[in-house]
Tab-separated table of C-alpha atoms in Angstrom:
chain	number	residue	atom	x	y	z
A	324	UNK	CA	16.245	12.126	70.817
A	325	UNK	CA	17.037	8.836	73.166
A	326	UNK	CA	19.677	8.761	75.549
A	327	UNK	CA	21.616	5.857	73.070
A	328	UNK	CA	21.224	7.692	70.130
A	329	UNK	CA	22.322	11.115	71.997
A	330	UNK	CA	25.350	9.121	72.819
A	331	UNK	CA	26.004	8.003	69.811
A	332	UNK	CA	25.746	11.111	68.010
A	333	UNK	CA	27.950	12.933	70.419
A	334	UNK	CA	30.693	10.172	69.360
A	335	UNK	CA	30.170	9.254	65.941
A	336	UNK	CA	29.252	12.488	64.810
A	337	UNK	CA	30.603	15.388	66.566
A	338	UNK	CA	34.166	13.851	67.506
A	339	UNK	CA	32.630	13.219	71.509
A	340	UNK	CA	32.647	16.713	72.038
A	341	UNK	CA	29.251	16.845	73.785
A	342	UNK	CA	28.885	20.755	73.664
A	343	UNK	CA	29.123	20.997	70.199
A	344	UNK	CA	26.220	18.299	70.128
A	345	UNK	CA	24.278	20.470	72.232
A	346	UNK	CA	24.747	23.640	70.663
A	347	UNK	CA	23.868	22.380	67.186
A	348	UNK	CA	20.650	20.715	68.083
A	349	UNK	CA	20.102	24.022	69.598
A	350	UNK	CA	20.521	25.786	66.829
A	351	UNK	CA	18.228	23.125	65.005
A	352	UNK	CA	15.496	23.672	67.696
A	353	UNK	CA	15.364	27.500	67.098
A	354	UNK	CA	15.426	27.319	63.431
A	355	UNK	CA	11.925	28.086	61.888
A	356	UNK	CA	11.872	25.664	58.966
A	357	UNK	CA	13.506	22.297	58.097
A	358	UNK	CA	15.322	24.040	55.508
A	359	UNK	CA	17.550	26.206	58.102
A	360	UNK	CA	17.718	23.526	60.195
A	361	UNK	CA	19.411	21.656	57.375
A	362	UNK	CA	21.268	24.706	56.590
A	363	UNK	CA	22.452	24.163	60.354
A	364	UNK	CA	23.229	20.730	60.123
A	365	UNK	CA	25.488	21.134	57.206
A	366	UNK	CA	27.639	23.500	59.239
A	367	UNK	CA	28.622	20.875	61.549
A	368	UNK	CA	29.403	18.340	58.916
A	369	UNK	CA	32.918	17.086	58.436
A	370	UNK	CA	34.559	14.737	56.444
A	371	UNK	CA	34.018	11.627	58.876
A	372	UNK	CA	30.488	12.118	58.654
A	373	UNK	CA	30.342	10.650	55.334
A	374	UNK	CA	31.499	7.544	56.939
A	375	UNK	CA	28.938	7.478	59.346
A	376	UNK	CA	25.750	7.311	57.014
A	377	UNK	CA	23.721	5.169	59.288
A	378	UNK	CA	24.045	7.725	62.002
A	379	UNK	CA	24.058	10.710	60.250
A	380	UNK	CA	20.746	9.555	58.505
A	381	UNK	CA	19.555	9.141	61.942
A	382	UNK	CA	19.666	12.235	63.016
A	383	UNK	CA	18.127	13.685	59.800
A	384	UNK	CA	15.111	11.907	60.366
A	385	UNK	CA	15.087	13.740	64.444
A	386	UNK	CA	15.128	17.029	62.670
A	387	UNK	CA	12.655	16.463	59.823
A	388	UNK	CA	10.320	15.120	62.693
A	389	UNK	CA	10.709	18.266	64.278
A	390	UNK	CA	9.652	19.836	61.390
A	391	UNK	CA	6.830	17.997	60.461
């Protein structure tokens, strides 16, 4: 993940709290399949995600390349 979409996940997505970002993408990088790593994902998902689409598809497409 790029330092300008790091950013902008830590502010559209996880309310510029910057050690939330880092503990779920740590979480992500441990899991052993795309499917907890989803699982993961959809922990930290609030209501003003949905709002945030572009983003939030964004950073789907990080964790399925880590998968894949």
């Amino acid at each position: 993940i790029g330092l300008n979409d790091k950013f902008t996940f830590i502010s559209e997505l996880f309310a510029n709290n910057p050690g939330t970002y880092d503990e779920a993408i740590m979480r992500m990088n441990k899991a052993v399949n795309i499917d907890e790593a989803g699982w993961i994902l959809q922990k930290y998902h609030t209501a003003e995600w949905d709002q945030k689409q572009e983003s939030l598809n964004r950073l789907k497409d990080f964790v399925k390349r880590r998968f894949l």
